[in-house]
Short mmCIF file of C-alpha atoms (C1' of nucleotides) in Angstrom, two decimals:
data_model
loop_
_atom_site.label_atom_id
_atom_site.label_comp_id
_atom_site.label_asym_id
_atom_site.label_seq_id
_atom_site.Cartn_x
_atom_site.Cartn_y
_atom_site.Cartn_z
CA MET A 1 -75.15 17.76 3.48
CA PHE A 2 -72.49 20.30 4.09
CA VAL A 3 -74.29 22.85 2.03
CA SER A 4 -77.56 22.50 3.89
CA ALA A 5 -75.77 22.55 7.20
CA THR A 6 -74.03 25.73 6.21
CA GLN A 7 -77.20 27.46 5.09
CA ASP A 8 -78.96 26.44 8.25
CA PHE A 9 -76.03 27.80 10.14
CA ARG A 10 -76.06 31.13 8.37
CA GLN A 11 -79.73 31.69 9.08
CA HIS A 12 -79.26 31.34 12.80
CA GLN A 13 -76.15 33.37 13.06
CA THR A 14 -76.03 36.34 15.34
CA THR A 15 -73.13 38.69 15.63
CA ALA A 16 -71.79 36.76 18.58
CA HIS A 17 -71.97 33.53 16.62
CA LEU A 18 -70.08 35.02 13.76
CA ALA A 19 -67.24 36.04 16.03
CA GLN A 20 -67.11 32.52 17.41
CA THR A 21 -66.88 30.99 13.98
CA MET A 22 -63.98 33.15 12.99
CA SER A 23 -62.04 32.40 16.12
CA PHE A 24 -62.39 28.70 15.41
CA LEU A 25 -61.15 29.05 11.89
CA ALA A 26 -58.07 30.81 13.10
CA LEU A 27 -57.09 28.03 15.47
CA PRO A 28 -54.29 25.68 14.48
CA ILE A 29 -54.94 22.06 15.21
CA ALA A 30 -53.17 21.89 18.55
CA GLU A 31 -55.09 24.85 19.91
CA LEU A 32 -58.35 23.58 18.51
CA GLU A 33 -57.76 20.39 20.39
CA THR A 34 -57.27 22.01 23.77
CA LYS A 35 -60.25 24.23 23.08
CA LEU A 36 -62.46 21.28 22.25
CA LEU A 37 -61.23 19.26 25.20
CA THR A 38 -62.12 22.00 27.64
CA GLU A 39 -65.49 22.51 25.97
CA LEU A 40 -66.20 18.80 26.22
CA ASP A 41 -65.16 18.92 29.81
CA GLU A 42 -67.32 21.88 30.76
CA ASN A 43 -70.35 21.35 28.61
CA PRO A 44 -72.46 18.31 29.50
CA ALA A 45 -74.56 18.75 26.37
CA LEU A 46 -71.59 18.22 24.11
CA GLU A 47 -70.37 14.73 23.38
CA LEU A 48 -67.77 13.02 21.26
CA VAL A 49 -68.99 9.83 19.66
CA GLU A 50 -66.10 7.57 18.93
CA GLU A 51 -67.46 6.39 15.67
CA LEU A 52 -65.98 7.28 12.37
CA ARG A 53 -67.98 8.67 9.57
CA CYS A 54 -67.02 9.74 6.14
CA PRO A 55 -67.08 13.50 6.10
CA GLY A 56 -68.17 13.48 2.48
CA CYS A 57 -71.27 11.31 2.64
CA GLY A 58 -71.74 10.71 6.35
CA LYS A 59 -71.63 6.93 6.08
CA ARG A 60 -70.30 4.97 9.00
CA LEU A 61 -66.89 3.52 8.48
CA ALA A 62 -64.65 0.94 10.03
CA HIS A 63 -61.73 3.18 9.36
CA GLY A 64 -61.41 6.71 8.12
CA LEU A 65 -61.49 6.25 4.37
CA CYS A 66 -64.76 6.11 2.49
CA PRO A 67 -64.10 4.31 -0.81
CA THR A 68 -66.66 6.28 -2.76
CA CYS A 69 -65.56 9.67 -1.61
CA ALA A 70 -61.86 8.92 -1.78
CA ALA A 71 -61.95 7.34 -5.22
CA PRO A 72 -60.56 9.51 -7.96
CA ARG A 73 -63.35 11.45 -9.59
CA GLY A 74 -61.29 12.95 -12.31
CA ASP A 75 -57.65 13.54 -12.71
CA ASP A 76 -57.83 17.29 -12.61
CA ALA A 77 -59.89 17.70 -9.48
CA PRO A 78 -57.94 17.03 -6.33
CA VAL A 79 -59.77 14.69 -4.04
CA VAL A 80 -60.60 16.07 -0.69
CA TYR A 81 -60.96 13.85 2.28
CA LEU A 82 -61.47 15.04 5.80
CA SER A 83 -59.46 12.87 8.11
CA GLN A 84 -61.04 12.04 11.41
CA HIS A 85 -57.95 10.77 13.05
CA ASP A 86 -55.64 12.68 15.20
CA PRO A 87 -52.12 13.21 13.95
CA LEU A 88 -50.92 13.97 17.44
CA GLY A 89 -51.71 10.42 18.43
CA PHE A 90 -53.86 11.16 21.44
CA ARG A 91 -56.33 8.55 20.32
CA ALA A 92 -55.90 5.41 18.37
CA LEU A 93 -57.39 5.46 14.92
CA ASP A 94 -59.08 2.15 15.36
CA GLY A 95 -59.02 -0.76 17.76
CA ASP A 96 -56.77 -2.98 15.75
CA GLU A 97 -54.83 -1.00 13.23
CA GLY A 98 -54.15 2.20 15.08
CA GLU A 99 -51.05 2.10 17.14
CA PRO A 100 -51.13 5.54 18.72
CA ARG A 101 -48.06 7.50 17.87
CA GLU A 102 -45.95 8.89 20.63
CA ILE A 103 -47.01 12.31 21.69
CA LYS A 104 -44.21 14.56 20.73
CA THR A 105 -43.54 17.03 23.49
CA PRO A 106 -40.33 18.74 22.52
CA GLU A 107 -38.96 20.41 25.59
CA ARG A 108 -39.38 24.09 25.59
CA LEU A 109 -36.21 26.11 25.74
CA ASP A 110 -37.53 28.46 28.40
CA GLU A 111 -38.56 25.64 30.72
CA TYR A 112 -35.24 23.96 30.24
CA ILE A 113 -33.36 27.07 31.30
CA LEU A 114 -35.73 27.92 34.10
CA ARG A 115 -35.08 24.53 35.63
CA GLN A 116 -31.38 25.22 35.62
CA VAL A 117 -31.44 28.68 37.12
CA GLY A 118 -34.50 28.20 39.33
CA PRO A 119 -32.66 26.91 42.40
CA ALA A 120 -30.34 29.89 42.43
CA LEU A 121 -33.20 32.38 42.40
CA SER A 122 -35.26 33.91 45.15
CA SER A 123 -39.04 33.80 44.82
CA ALA A 124 -38.99 37.44 43.84
CA GLU A 125 -36.47 36.84 41.10
CA ARG A 126 -38.24 33.88 39.57
CA PRO A 127 -40.94 35.89 37.78
CA ILE A 128 -38.24 38.10 36.37
CA ALA A 129 -36.46 35.09 34.93
CA ALA A 130 -39.69 33.84 33.43
CA TYR A 131 -40.35 37.25 31.95
CA LEU A 132 -36.90 37.50 30.42
CA LEU A 133 -37.19 34.04 28.93
CA ALA A 134 -40.47 35.04 27.35
CA GLN A 135 -38.73 37.88 25.56
CA ILE A 136 -36.26 35.83 23.54
CA ASP A 137 -36.63 35.41 19.80
CA ASP A 138 -36.04 32.36 17.62
CA ASN A 139 -32.31 32.82 17.60
CA GLY A 140 -32.13 33.08 21.37
CA PHE A 141 -31.62 36.81 21.61
CA LEU A 142 -33.26 39.04 24.19
CA THR A 143 -35.54 41.44 22.37
CA GLU A 144 -35.52 44.23 24.90
CA SER A 145 -32.99 45.90 27.14
CA PRO A 146 -32.58 44.97 30.81
CA ALA A 147 -33.70 48.49 31.65
CA GLU A 148 -37.00 47.98 29.85
CA ALA A 149 -37.48 44.65 31.55
CA ALA A 150 -36.82 46.27 34.90
CA VAL A 151 -39.52 48.83 34.23
CA PHE A 152 -42.06 46.21 33.21
CA GLN A 153 -41.28 44.01 36.16
CA ARG A 154 -40.96 46.91 38.57
CA ALA A 155 -37.71 45.50 39.78
CA PRO A 156 -34.35 47.12 40.42
CA LEU A 157 -32.13 47.08 37.40
CA ALA A 158 -29.40 45.39 39.40
CA THR A 159 -31.71 42.47 40.16
CA VAL A 160 -32.68 42.06 36.55
CA GLU A 161 -29.06 42.07 35.53
CA ARG A 162 -28.20 39.49 38.13
CA VAL A 163 -30.95 37.16 36.86
CA LEU A 164 -29.93 37.83 33.30
CA ALA A 165 -26.32 36.96 34.04
CA LEU A 166 -27.42 33.63 35.49
CA ILE A 167 -29.58 32.83 32.48
CA GLN A 168 -26.85 33.73 30.06
CA ARG A 169 -24.53 31.23 31.69
CA ALA A 170 -27.09 28.42 31.72
CA ASP A 171 -26.90 25.60 29.26
CA PRO A 172 -27.15 26.95 25.81
CA PRO A 173 -24.49 29.46 26.89
CA GLY A 174 -24.99 32.96 25.62
CA ILE A 175 -28.74 32.64 25.50
CA CYS A 176 -30.60 35.87 26.21
CA ALA A 177 -27.74 37.99 24.96
CA ARG A 178 -28.86 41.00 22.97
CA THR A 179 -26.47 40.62 20.04
CA PRO A 180 -24.43 37.83 18.45
CA GLU A 181 -21.26 39.50 19.69
CA ALA A 182 -22.49 39.48 23.27
CA ALA A 183 -23.49 35.83 22.92
CA LEU A 184 -20.03 34.91 21.68
CA LEU A 185 -18.34 36.82 24.47
CA ILE A 186 -20.42 35.10 27.11
CA GLN A 187 -19.70 31.72 25.59
CA LEU A 188 -16.04 32.56 25.61
CA GLU A 189 -16.20 33.31 29.32
CA CYS A 190 -18.06 30.09 30.01
CA LEU A 191 -15.46 28.22 28.08
CA ALA A 192 -12.69 29.84 30.06
CA ASP A 193 -14.41 28.80 33.30
CA ASP A 194 -14.81 25.26 32.07
CA ALA A 195 -11.32 24.95 30.74
CA PRO A 196 -9.56 24.07 34.01
CA ARG A 197 -11.65 20.92 34.12
CA GLY A 198 -9.28 19.00 31.93
CA ARG A 199 -10.61 19.83 28.50
CA GLN A 200 -8.13 20.50 25.80
CA LEU A 201 -7.65 24.18 26.44
CA PRO A 202 -6.20 26.85 24.27
CA THR A 203 -3.67 29.23 25.69
CA SER A 204 -4.81 32.27 27.56
CA THR A 205 -3.44 34.56 24.90
CA MET A 206 -5.82 32.83 22.54
CA PHE A 207 -8.71 33.77 24.80
CA ILE A 208 -7.59 37.35 25.01
CA LEU A 209 -7.15 37.62 21.28
CA ALA A 210 -10.50 35.97 20.59
CA ARG A 211 -12.21 38.35 22.96
CA ALA A 212 -10.58 41.37 21.37
CA ILE A 213 -11.59 40.20 17.91
CA ILE A 214 -15.19 39.57 18.86
CA ARG A 215 -15.56 42.76 20.84
CA ASP A 216 -13.88 45.20 18.50
CA HIS A 217 -13.83 43.57 15.08
CA PHE A 218 -16.95 41.47 14.88
CA GLU A 219 -17.98 42.88 11.51
CA ARG A 220 -14.59 42.16 10.03
CA LEU A 221 -14.56 38.73 11.53
CA ALA A 222 -17.82 37.94 9.77
CA LYS A 223 -16.28 39.05 6.51
CA CYS A 224 -13.11 37.06 7.10
CA GLU A 225 -10.95 40.12 6.84
CA TYR A 226 -8.15 38.63 8.86
CA THR A 227 -5.36 40.72 7.42
CA ARG A 228 -7.10 43.89 8.39
CA ILE A 229 -7.81 42.69 11.90
CA ALA A 230 -4.23 41.56 12.31
CA HIS A 231 -3.06 44.96 11.25
CA ARG A 232 -5.32 46.79 13.69
CA LEU A 233 -4.39 44.55 16.60
CA HIS A 234 -0.73 44.46 15.77
CA VAL A 235 -0.53 40.70 15.80
CA PRO A 236 0.48 38.23 13.08
CA ARG A 237 -2.18 37.26 10.59
CA THR A 238 -1.72 33.62 11.45
CA ALA A 239 -2.67 34.34 15.05
CA VAL A 240 -5.88 35.96 13.91
CA GLU A 241 -6.65 33.03 11.68
CA ALA A 242 -6.06 30.63 14.53
CA ALA A 243 -8.33 32.65 16.78
CA ALA A 244 -11.02 32.77 14.10
CA ARG A 245 -10.81 29.02 13.70
CA PHE A 246 -11.10 28.63 17.46
CA ILE A 247 -14.15 30.87 17.55
CA GLN A 248 -15.82 29.10 14.69
CA ARG A 249 -15.23 25.70 16.14
CA ASN A 250 -16.25 26.38 19.74
CA LEU A 251 -18.75 29.21 19.75
CA THR A 252 -22.03 29.91 18.05
CA PRO A 253 -23.51 33.36 17.46
CA TYR A 254 -27.04 31.90 17.67
CA PRO A 255 -27.24 30.11 21.02
CA ALA A 256 -30.79 28.86 20.53
CA ARG A 257 -29.77 26.83 17.51
CA ALA A 258 -27.36 24.80 19.56
CA PHE A 259 -30.36 23.78 21.62
CA TRP A 260 -32.69 22.88 18.77
CA GLY A 261 -29.78 21.55 16.80
CA GLU A 262 -30.36 17.84 17.40
CA GLY A 263 -34.10 18.04 16.92
CA LYS A 264 -34.20 19.74 13.58
CA ALA A 265 -31.11 18.16 12.15
CA GLY A 266 -33.23 15.85 10.01
CA GLY A 267 -35.64 18.42 8.63
CA ASN A 268 -33.25 20.70 6.82
CA ASP A 269 -35.98 23.31 6.59
CA ASP A 270 -36.97 25.83 9.20
CA GLY A 271 -37.26 23.66 12.24
CA ALA A 272 -40.83 22.86 11.28
CA ALA A 273 -40.23 19.17 11.74
CA LEU A 274 -41.55 19.27 15.27
CA ILE A 275 -44.81 20.94 14.29
CA ALA A 276 -47.99 18.96 13.92
CA PRO A 277 -49.44 19.70 10.49
CA ASP A 278 -53.04 20.83 10.12
CA VAL A 279 -53.25 19.42 6.64
CA ASN A 280 -51.64 16.52 4.88
CA ILE A 281 -51.16 16.44 1.14
CA SER A 282 -50.15 13.20 -0.48
CA MET A 283 -50.41 11.43 -3.79
CA LEU A 284 -53.41 9.17 -4.05
CA THR A 285 -51.78 7.00 -6.68
CA GLN A 286 -48.22 6.48 -7.75
CA ARG A 287 -48.82 8.21 -11.05
CA PRO A 288 -47.19 11.61 -11.06
CA ASP A 289 -50.18 13.07 -12.88
CA GLY A 290 -52.68 11.46 -10.52
CA PRO A 291 -54.90 13.39 -8.15
CA LEU A 292 -53.68 14.75 -4.86
CA LEU A 293 -55.14 13.52 -1.62
CA ILE A 294 -55.81 16.22 0.90
CA GLU A 295 -56.52 15.48 4.52
CA VAL A 296 -57.61 18.25 6.80
CA PHE A 297 -56.85 16.88 10.20
CA ALA A 298 -59.38 16.98 12.97
CA PRO A 299 -57.85 17.05 16.42
CA LEU A 300 -60.12 14.42 17.93
CA ALA A 301 -61.15 11.09 16.50
CA GLY A 302 -64.90 10.81 16.42
CA TRP A 303 -68.07 12.65 15.78
CA LEU A 304 -68.77 15.80 17.70
CA ARG A 305 -72.44 16.37 18.41
CA VAL A 306 -75.02 17.55 20.90
CA ASN A 307 -75.90 14.68 23.19
CA PRO A 308 -79.41 13.54 22.09
CA GLU A 309 -80.17 12.10 25.51
CA PHE A 310 -79.40 15.41 27.08
CA LYS A 311 -81.83 17.07 24.72
CA ALA A 312 -84.50 14.47 25.46
CA VAL A 313 -84.18 14.92 29.19
CA LEU A 314 -84.30 18.63 28.79
CA ALA A 315 -87.57 18.46 26.93
CA GLU A 316 -89.26 16.80 29.88
CA CYS A 317 -88.03 18.78 32.80
CA SER A 318 -89.55 21.85 34.38
CA GLU A 319 -89.74 25.22 32.77
CA THR A 320 -87.17 26.78 35.07
CA GLU A 321 -84.73 23.94 34.53
CA ARG A 322 -85.12 24.33 30.81
CA GLU A 323 -84.44 28.03 31.07
CA LYS A 324 -81.31 27.22 32.94
CA TRP A 325 -79.93 24.67 30.52
CA ALA A 326 -81.01 26.16 27.24
CA PRO A 327 -77.91 28.31 26.85
CA VAL A 328 -75.72 25.26 27.44
CA VAL A 329 -77.37 23.36 24.63
CA GLU A 330 -77.21 26.41 22.47
CA ARG A 331 -73.52 26.69 23.05
CA ALA A 332 -73.00 23.02 22.30
CA THR A 333 -74.74 23.31 18.95
CA LEU A 334 -72.76 26.41 18.25
CA ILE A 335 -69.51 24.58 18.91
CA THR A 336 -70.35 21.72 16.59
CA LYS A 337 -71.36 24.10 13.85
CA CYS A 338 -68.24 26.13 14.29
CA VAL A 339 -66.13 23.04 13.90
CA GLN A 340 -68.11 22.03 10.81
CA GLN A 341 -67.67 25.47 9.38
CA ARG A 342 -63.95 25.41 10.07
CA ASN A 343 -63.58 22.07 8.33
CA HIS A 344 -65.68 23.22 5.43
CA THR A 345 -63.61 26.33 4.86
CA MET A 346 -60.30 24.54 5.31
CA ARG A 347 -61.30 21.87 2.81
CA ARG A 348 -62.34 24.35 0.18
CA LEU A 349 -59.24 26.44 0.76
CA MET A 350 -56.87 23.51 0.53
CA ALA A 351 -58.58 22.13 -2.55
CA LEU A 352 -58.02 25.42 -4.30
CA ILE A 353 -54.43 25.76 -3.11
CA ALA A 354 -53.64 22.21 -4.20
CA ALA A 355 -55.02 22.83 -7.65
CA GLU A 356 -53.23 26.13 -7.99
CA GLN A 357 -49.86 25.13 -6.52
CA ARG A 358 -49.69 21.53 -7.71
CA ASP A 359 -46.25 22.03 -9.25
CA PHE A 360 -44.89 23.46 -6.04
CA ILE A 361 -46.34 20.66 -3.94
CA LEU A 362 -44.85 17.96 -6.12
CA GLY A 363 -41.76 19.91 -7.13
CA GLY A 364 -39.66 22.44 -5.32
CA ASP A 365 -39.51 26.04 -4.23
CA GLY A 366 -38.88 27.18 -7.77
CA ASP A 367 -42.29 25.98 -8.91
CA LEU A 368 -44.30 28.21 -6.64
CA ARG A 369 -46.72 30.36 -8.57
CA PRO A 370 -47.84 33.81 -7.49
CA LEU A 371 -51.01 33.56 -5.46
CA THR A 372 -52.65 36.08 -3.22
CA ARG A 373 -55.12 35.60 -0.42
CA ALA A 374 -57.35 38.12 -2.08
CA ARG A 375 -57.62 36.02 -5.23
CA VAL A 376 -58.41 32.89 -3.23
CA ALA A 377 -61.03 34.79 -1.25
CA LYS A 378 -62.69 35.89 -4.46
CA ALA A 379 -62.61 32.43 -5.96
CA LEU A 380 -64.12 30.96 -2.82
CA GLY A 381 -66.60 33.76 -2.35
CA VAL A 382 -65.52 34.61 1.18
CA HIS A 383 -64.02 37.66 2.78
CA GLU A 384 -60.27 38.14 2.54
CA SER A 385 -59.88 38.15 6.29
CA THR A 386 -61.43 34.69 6.34
CA ILE A 387 -58.57 33.40 4.23
CA SER A 388 -56.05 35.23 6.33
CA ARG A 389 -57.40 33.61 9.46
CA ALA A 390 -57.49 30.21 7.80
CA VAL A 391 -53.90 30.46 6.67
CA ALA A 392 -52.32 32.03 9.73
CA GLY A 393 -50.37 29.75 11.99
CA LYS A 394 -51.19 26.52 10.16
CA PHE A 395 -48.92 23.99 8.51
CA ALA A 396 -49.21 21.51 5.69
CA ALA A 397 -47.29 18.27 5.26
CA LEU A 398 -46.22 17.77 1.64
CA PRO A 399 -45.76 14.46 -0.21
CA ASN A 400 -41.99 14.85 -0.11
CA GLY A 401 -42.10 15.00 3.67
CA ARG A 402 -41.57 18.70 4.13
CA ILE A 403 -43.80 20.55 6.55
CA VAL A 404 -44.37 24.10 5.45
CA PRO A 405 -46.52 26.93 6.76
CA LEU A 406 -49.64 27.53 4.68
CA ALA A 407 -48.43 31.08 4.21
CA ARG A 408 -45.67 29.70 1.98
CA PHE A 409 -48.24 29.02 -0.73
CA PHE A 410 -48.67 32.78 -0.89
CA ASP A 411 -45.00 33.73 -0.83
CA ARG A 412 -44.46 36.16 -3.63
CA SER A 413 -40.73 35.84 -3.92
CA LEU A 414 -39.87 32.26 -3.05
CA SER A 415 -39.38 31.11 -6.61
CA VAL A 416 -37.19 34.09 -7.42
CA ARG A 417 -35.11 33.45 -4.32
CA ASP A 418 -34.74 29.88 -5.46
CA ARG A 419 -33.41 31.11 -8.81
CA VAL A 420 -30.91 33.34 -7.01
CA ARG A 421 -29.70 30.41 -4.96
CA CYS A 422 -29.40 28.31 -8.07
CA LEU A 423 -27.43 30.99 -9.91
CA VAL A 424 -24.95 31.41 -7.09
CA GLU A 425 -24.55 27.67 -6.71
CA THR A 426 -23.62 27.25 -10.35
CA GLU A 427 -21.56 30.40 -10.75
CA THR A 428 -17.95 30.04 -11.82
CA ARG A 429 -16.77 33.30 -10.40
CA PRO A 430 -18.66 35.25 -7.73
CA MET A 431 -21.46 37.23 -9.37
CA THR A 432 -22.22 40.70 -8.09
CA ASP A 433 -25.77 41.60 -7.23
CA ASP A 434 -26.00 43.59 -10.43
CA GLU A 435 -24.93 40.60 -12.51
CA ILE A 436 -27.43 38.38 -10.74
CA ALA A 437 -30.16 40.91 -11.39
CA ALA A 438 -29.21 40.97 -15.07
CA ALA A 439 -29.15 37.18 -15.27
CA LEU A 440 -32.61 37.05 -13.77
CA GLY A 441 -33.71 39.65 -16.28
CA ASP A 442 -32.60 37.31 -19.05
CA GLU A 443 -34.92 34.69 -17.61
CA GLY A 444 -37.75 37.18 -17.71
CA ILE A 445 -37.68 38.02 -14.02
CA ARG A 446 -37.41 41.77 -13.59
CA VAL A 447 -35.98 42.67 -10.20
CA ALA A 448 -33.91 45.58 -8.95
CA ARG A 449 -30.35 45.09 -7.84
CA ARG A 450 -31.33 46.15 -4.35
CA THR A 451 -33.89 43.37 -4.21
CA VAL A 452 -31.33 40.78 -5.22
CA ALA A 453 -29.23 41.91 -2.27
CA LYS A 454 -32.18 41.38 0.06
CA TYR A 455 -32.89 37.89 -1.27
CA ARG A 456 -29.25 37.01 -1.06
CA ASN A 457 -29.25 38.00 2.58
CA MET A 458 -32.40 36.00 3.26
CA LEU A 459 -30.69 32.97 1.78
CA GLY A 460 -27.65 33.52 3.95
CA ILE A 461 -25.39 33.98 0.94
CA LEU A 462 -22.44 36.26 1.49
CA PRO A 463 -21.75 39.25 -0.79
CA ALA A 464 -19.74 38.64 -3.94
CA ASN A 465 -16.54 40.23 -2.71
CA VAL A 466 -16.58 38.06 0.39
CA ARG A 467 -17.39 34.92 -1.61
CA ALA A 468 -14.25 35.63 -3.57
CA ARG A 469 -12.32 35.35 -0.33
CA VAL A 470 -13.98 32.46 1.46
CA GLY A 471 -15.83 30.55 -1.21
CA ARG A 472 -19.52 29.72 -1.20
CA LEU A 473 -20.38 29.62 2.47
CA ARG A 474 -23.59 30.51 4.16
CA VAL A 475 -23.45 33.38 6.59
CA ASP A 476 -23.97 31.16 9.59
CA ALA A 477 -21.59 28.57 8.20
CA VAL A 478 -18.81 31.04 8.65
CA TYR A 479 -19.20 30.20 12.29
CA GLN A 480 -19.35 26.45 12.19
CA LEU A 481 -22.29 25.51 14.34
CA ALA A 482 -20.48 23.22 16.69
CA PRO A 483 -21.72 22.40 20.16
CA ILE A 484 -19.21 23.28 22.78
"C1'" DC B 1 -15.58 54.43 -9.27
"C1'" DT B 2 -18.03 50.06 -7.96
"C1'" DA B 3 -20.42 47.10 -4.81
"C1'" DT B 4 -23.21 46.92 -0.92
"C1'" DG B 5 -25.92 47.95 3.18
"C1'" DG B 6 -29.17 51.25 5.71
"C1'" DC B 7 -33.16 54.07 5.69
"C1'" DA B 8 -37.33 55.08 4.34
"C1'" DC B 9 -41.09 55.70 1.04
"C1'" DG B 10 -45.12 54.14 -1.60
"C1'" DG B 11 -47.91 50.70 -3.09
"C1'" DA B 12 -49.77 46.28 -2.49
"C1'" DT B 13 -51.47 42.96 0.74
"C1'" DT B 14 -53.77 41.36 4.81
"C1'" DA C 1 -55.89 50.38 9.50
"C1'" DA C 2 -51.68 47.86 9.91
"C1'" DT C 3 -48.18 45.36 7.80
"C1'" DC C 4 -45.15 43.67 4.34
"C1'" DC C 5 -42.33 44.13 0.31
"C1'" DG C 6 -39.77 46.00 -3.52
"C1'" DT C 7 -37.18 49.78 -4.60
"C1'" DG C 8 -34.68 54.29 -4.88
"C1'" DC C 9 -31.40 57.21 -2.79
"C1'" DC C 10 -27.39 57.95 -0.21
"C1'" DA C 11 -23.38 56.89 2.66
"C1'" DT C 12 -19.50 54.03 3.11
"C1'" DA C 13 -15.85 50.70 2.30
"C1'" DG C 14 -12.74 48.88 -0.79
#
DNA sequence: CTATGGCACGGATT
DNA sequence: AATCCGTGCCATAG
């Protein structure tokens, strides 16, 4: 049925239709949902029938799983099943068995800060604050200079700086700084302001020393070169060590992480725990060699279609009325077909990925095999850009609970990075990048020394000479991420 | 002299 | 056409 639907679809495509299809494919599930909800709202010809059907055979179902289609067909072919239920929990799966999950609305960092500084701002300053907050990256750093912001907002530089100062002192202190150093310095000031309020406070010389270290010797601080710093500042080494400990315990160079800290503590990965997956991959049976079950999530439970009653009424009304409503019906059919097409492509894509990257899905990062979008496009007989759109911005939930971006299936170097991590973890004495490169060569992985250095940095592993000094710490672990 | 990071180039990928 | 990635070269710190 999917095939015939697709062919029918292709025959009626115009250029405009094609563009629509692609834009649907590119939408992650959350955006598809809002899109569909507004379409349903605006288009009277479109309706959502709250009745579940098996996407494979079209049979009506009491719940989402059609036994015939979900049954293992063969152990090598992954089974594909299009889920009709909504992982976001906006609708119950079924009357009795579906307890709708809580809608997770993690508070946005920018809103959180805006609420804090809002009262202190004039109506003219508020848009500036919003603009600045929109320019922060994942680590909480401002990505452009106040001067640039002033130009864009057509505001006096002094005003921008005033707003910025307020933001930087709001709750994750140091947010919107431009560098880690600046963030630390701001946090230090905040801490000094707070100190009189009865917290265990270090001496003021400690503050002064800490500030000097951060401002003038940040690089050396990161490398734990305390002796050198002590020498330059003409203070005892122990004082520098004490200051470093103070900094590590009370400040964080990445202010945004203090904010997300609680939320992503469980999912050790890249904070993806809060993201609703577009696809779920699980094991259909307990057998490790059994088939994989793939669910491509649809954002709404039910069956999207053109309202047949609407069509019937339309057929009987006057010519002018029909002229008026025809485009609406046309759009409704287009929407349904776009959704079908999106599902179709996603299913085929995920089936191929699952077959190709089975080891990675069931195993770990080291088992990822090289895979390019181009190869997938060829195998599926679609254009490369189609795959790119399908992959971009979407996430898959793996059987072991990790939620990873689809792009990870195409990561060329993940398995090598994993080997690097493994080598460093098991090393007896710190290996230099050259030695690591050689060790990888012995395993048949040919990489340049320079590349090892890059991977090492990505992994947050310090250089060999520093590891000799401080042991195996991650870069950001050098500053213990402790909330103030 | 060795280890490493920065810059930038070329080729692959999207 | 734009972007990403691995790598070579060179400067710098130890």
